[in-house]
XYZ file of C-alpha atoms in Angstrom:
208
model
C -8.318 1.215 18.547
C -6.224 -1.728 18.204
C -3.693 -2.927 14.828
C -2.523 -6.530 15.672
C -0.795 -8.629 12.851
C -0.022 -12.038 11.623
C 2.438 -13.282 8.781
C 0.946 -15.679 6.328
C -2.456 -17.562 6.388
C -1.996 -20.689 9.513
C -2.645 -17.907 12.393
C -6.422 -17.984 13.335
C -5.711 -14.008 13.224
C -6.020 -14.928 9.593
C -9.384 -15.306 10.012
C -10.949 -12.184 10.707
C -8.679 -10.329 7.450
C -10.551 -12.974 4.707
C -13.388 -11.571 7.588
C -12.976 -8.609 6.087
C -12.547 -8.759 2.482
C -15.541 -10.965 2.737
C -17.017 -7.370 2.546
C -16.358 -5.970 -0.750
C -15.491 -9.249 -2.527
C -16.237 -12.491 -2.879
C -12.261 -13.740 -2.643
C -10.617 -13.925 0.023
C -7.592 -16.134 -0.199
C -4.608 -15.190 -3.202
C -1.072 -16.590 -4.485
C 0.722 -13.703 -2.277
C -1.403 -14.206 1.105
C 1.073 -17.140 2.225
C 4.648 -14.607 2.666
C 2.969 -11.534 2.983
C 2.375 -9.898 6.755
C -1.550 -8.506 7.102
C -2.445 -6.172 10.147
C -6.025 -6.076 11.663
C -7.663 -2.847 12.932
C -9.476 -4.146 15.622
C -11.769 -2.303 18.189
C -13.198 -4.457 21.368
C -12.444 -7.591 20.618
C -14.411 -7.120 16.468
C -12.068 -6.648 12.930
C -12.851 -2.736 11.410
C -10.312 -2.744 8.637
C -7.496 -4.508 7.136
C -4.376 -4.342 4.920
C -2.051 -6.940 3.543
C 2.038 -6.335 3.291
C 4.855 -7.460 1.270
C 8.224 -6.512 1.619
C 10.469 -6.462 -1.425
C 13.458 -7.980 0.125
C 11.280 -11.309 1.423
C 9.077 -11.444 -2.251
C 8.745 -10.638 -5.043
C 5.519 -7.235 -4.396
C 1.803 -8.018 -6.296
C 2.141 -6.556 -9.235
C 5.460 -5.805 -9.154
C 6.314 -6.339 -12.952
C 4.185 -2.902 -13.762
C 6.172 -1.432 -11.117
C 8.686 1.023 -11.554
C 12.825 -0.608 -12.153
C 14.532 1.761 -10.525
C 12.269 1.865 -7.031
C 14.001 -1.299 -6.899
C 17.256 -1.863 -7.915
C 18.694 1.302 -5.634
C 15.636 0.193 -2.527
C 14.324 -3.016 -2.192
C 15.451 -3.352 0.975
C 13.262 -0.283 1.745
C 10.639 -1.578 0.295
C 7.290 -2.605 0.645
C 4.159 -2.732 -1.046
C 0.698 -2.799 0.150
C -3.117 -4.630 -0.912
C -6.436 -5.144 -0.486
C -7.204 -2.563 2.031
C -10.890 -2.615 4.231
C -12.447 -0.353 6.021
C -15.550 -1.533 7.552
C -17.971 0.419 9.043
C -18.170 0.479 12.899
C -17.719 2.436 15.773
C -15.364 4.675 14.373
C -15.283 7.300 11.437
C -13.582 5.431 8.227
C -11.401 7.986 7.683
C -9.915 7.594 11.706
C -10.514 4.054 11.809
C -8.064 3.823 7.460
C -5.705 6.610 9.904
C -5.410 4.443 12.772
C -4.408 1.406 10.629
C -2.639 3.354 8.009
C -0.838 4.293 10.811
C 0.051 1.287 12.522
C 1.621 -0.541 10.013
C 3.957 3.222 9.137
C 5.070 2.112 13.092
C 5.554 -1.387 12.351
C 7.621 -1.046 8.695
C 10.573 0.969 10.403
C 11.047 -0.679 12.972
C 12.547 -3.485 10.183
C 13.624 -0.610 8.348
C 11.949 -0.112 5.748
C 11.245 3.762 4.153
C 9.290 4.022 1.594
C 5.941 1.949 -0.170
C 4.689 1.684 -2.986
C 0.595 0.715 -3.991
C -1.560 0.731 -7.222
C -5.026 0.986 -7.320
C -8.033 2.343 -9.756
C -7.127 5.753 -11.221
C -10.309 6.434 -9.105
C -8.594 6.370 -5.978
C -5.517 8.793 -6.442
C -7.486 11.964 -3.811
C -7.663 9.470 -1.923
C -4.073 8.155 -1.504
C -3.141 11.511 -2.087
C -4.715 12.575 1.881
C -3.084 9.310 2.945
C 0.754 10.804 1.728
C 0.948 9.349 -1.874
C 2.133 10.657 -4.848
C 1.240 9.222 -8.353
C 4.091 8.345 -10.522
C 3.675 8.857 -13.506
C 4.730 6.628 -17.299
C 3.127 3.330 -15.095
C -0.241 3.327 -14.958
C -1.787 0.386 -16.101
C -4.571 -2.054 -16.369
C -4.699 -4.620 -13.135
C -4.238 -8.064 -14.303
C -6.646 -10.346 -12.575
C -8.976 -7.187 -11.802
C -9.117 -5.326 -15.310
C -9.490 -2.821 -13.159
C -7.086 0.935 -14.643
C -4.842 1.493 -12.195
C -2.486 4.047 -10.960
C 0.784 3.061 -8.877
C 1.529 5.276 -6.020
C 4.358 5.733 -3.308
C 5.217 7.007 -0.201
C 8.791 7.469 1.947
C 9.214 8.781 5.133
C 9.393 12.295 4.225
C 8.189 15.315 6.934
C 7.821 17.680 4.177
C 5.036 16.083 2.864
C 1.948 16.118 4.304
C 1.169 12.701 5.353
C -0.254 10.378 7.888
C 2.501 10.408 9.620
C 4.819 13.273 9.718
C 4.961 13.181 13.119
C 6.178 9.129 13.242
C 9.256 10.513 10.635
C 10.326 13.068 12.830
C 13.204 11.161 14.767
C 13.897 9.100 11.862
C 17.511 9.600 10.837
C 17.214 8.041 7.424
C 14.616 9.817 5.403
C 13.688 9.833 2.120
C 13.039 12.443 -0.412
C 10.255 11.576 -1.907
C 9.228 14.485 -4.837
C 13.601 13.165 -5.249
C 12.630 9.431 -5.551
C 8.839 9.896 -8.134
C 10.974 12.233 -10.545
C 13.969 9.136 -10.313
C 11.785 6.558 -11.423
C 9.752 8.835 -13.737
C 13.243 9.462 -15.220
C 13.873 5.397 -15.545
C 11.541 6.255 -18.834
C 12.778 8.420 -20.194
C 14.905 5.678 -23.043
C 11.297 4.175 -23.905
C 8.964 7.292 -23.008
C 6.880 8.003 -20.798
C 4.174 5.433 -22.173
C 1.194 3.385 -20.469
C 1.285 -0.599 -20.016
C -1.851 -0.564 -21.122
C -1.779 -2.140 -24.582
C -4.572 -1.109 -26.640
C -6.997 0.086 -23.534
C -7.200 4.011 -22.934
C -7.154 5.480 -19.556
C -9.357 8.092 -17.946
C -8.239 11.591 -17.986
C -6.776 12.452 -14.541
C -8.670 13.691 -12.410
């Protein structure tokens, strides 16, 4: 399996991104796609998965208004966000395909000087992202403005003390991140306003 990439929507490879997105949604094109980097997992010439990335130093992230401002103030140059993760059925198991795509993404982002990834996901996906290596940021839960889904915010840094799909990749990085300290700093930034959800009148389900 290979992980290929393209920038923006003009590259023919983006057609595969849209094809994979079409498996799970009718919408395959978003405003942020033009300035995003797209990663495609390919097996023997066939697309198996896709993932989209925005780098915080280049443009605003999707749903950035719902993320902790502290991580942008201190780490914008090292920060990227991911969205639109899709893995389709194929010759590889879904978990192997996911692991390969995530590792390929991180290998490229590490070379680009990035050290921290931030995402939002449906509340029910918390355990799934924990297996990859993400930590939940309590207090930043919100209702997704386009999807109307109950969403949480998660963060993953270059930290060999955390179990992740990329633990071995991080061992050679000279400027690692203390993931737990970063989570605490983000949550601590809410101290002045209280740990309140950004959902308005709607309530979130209890964490699994």
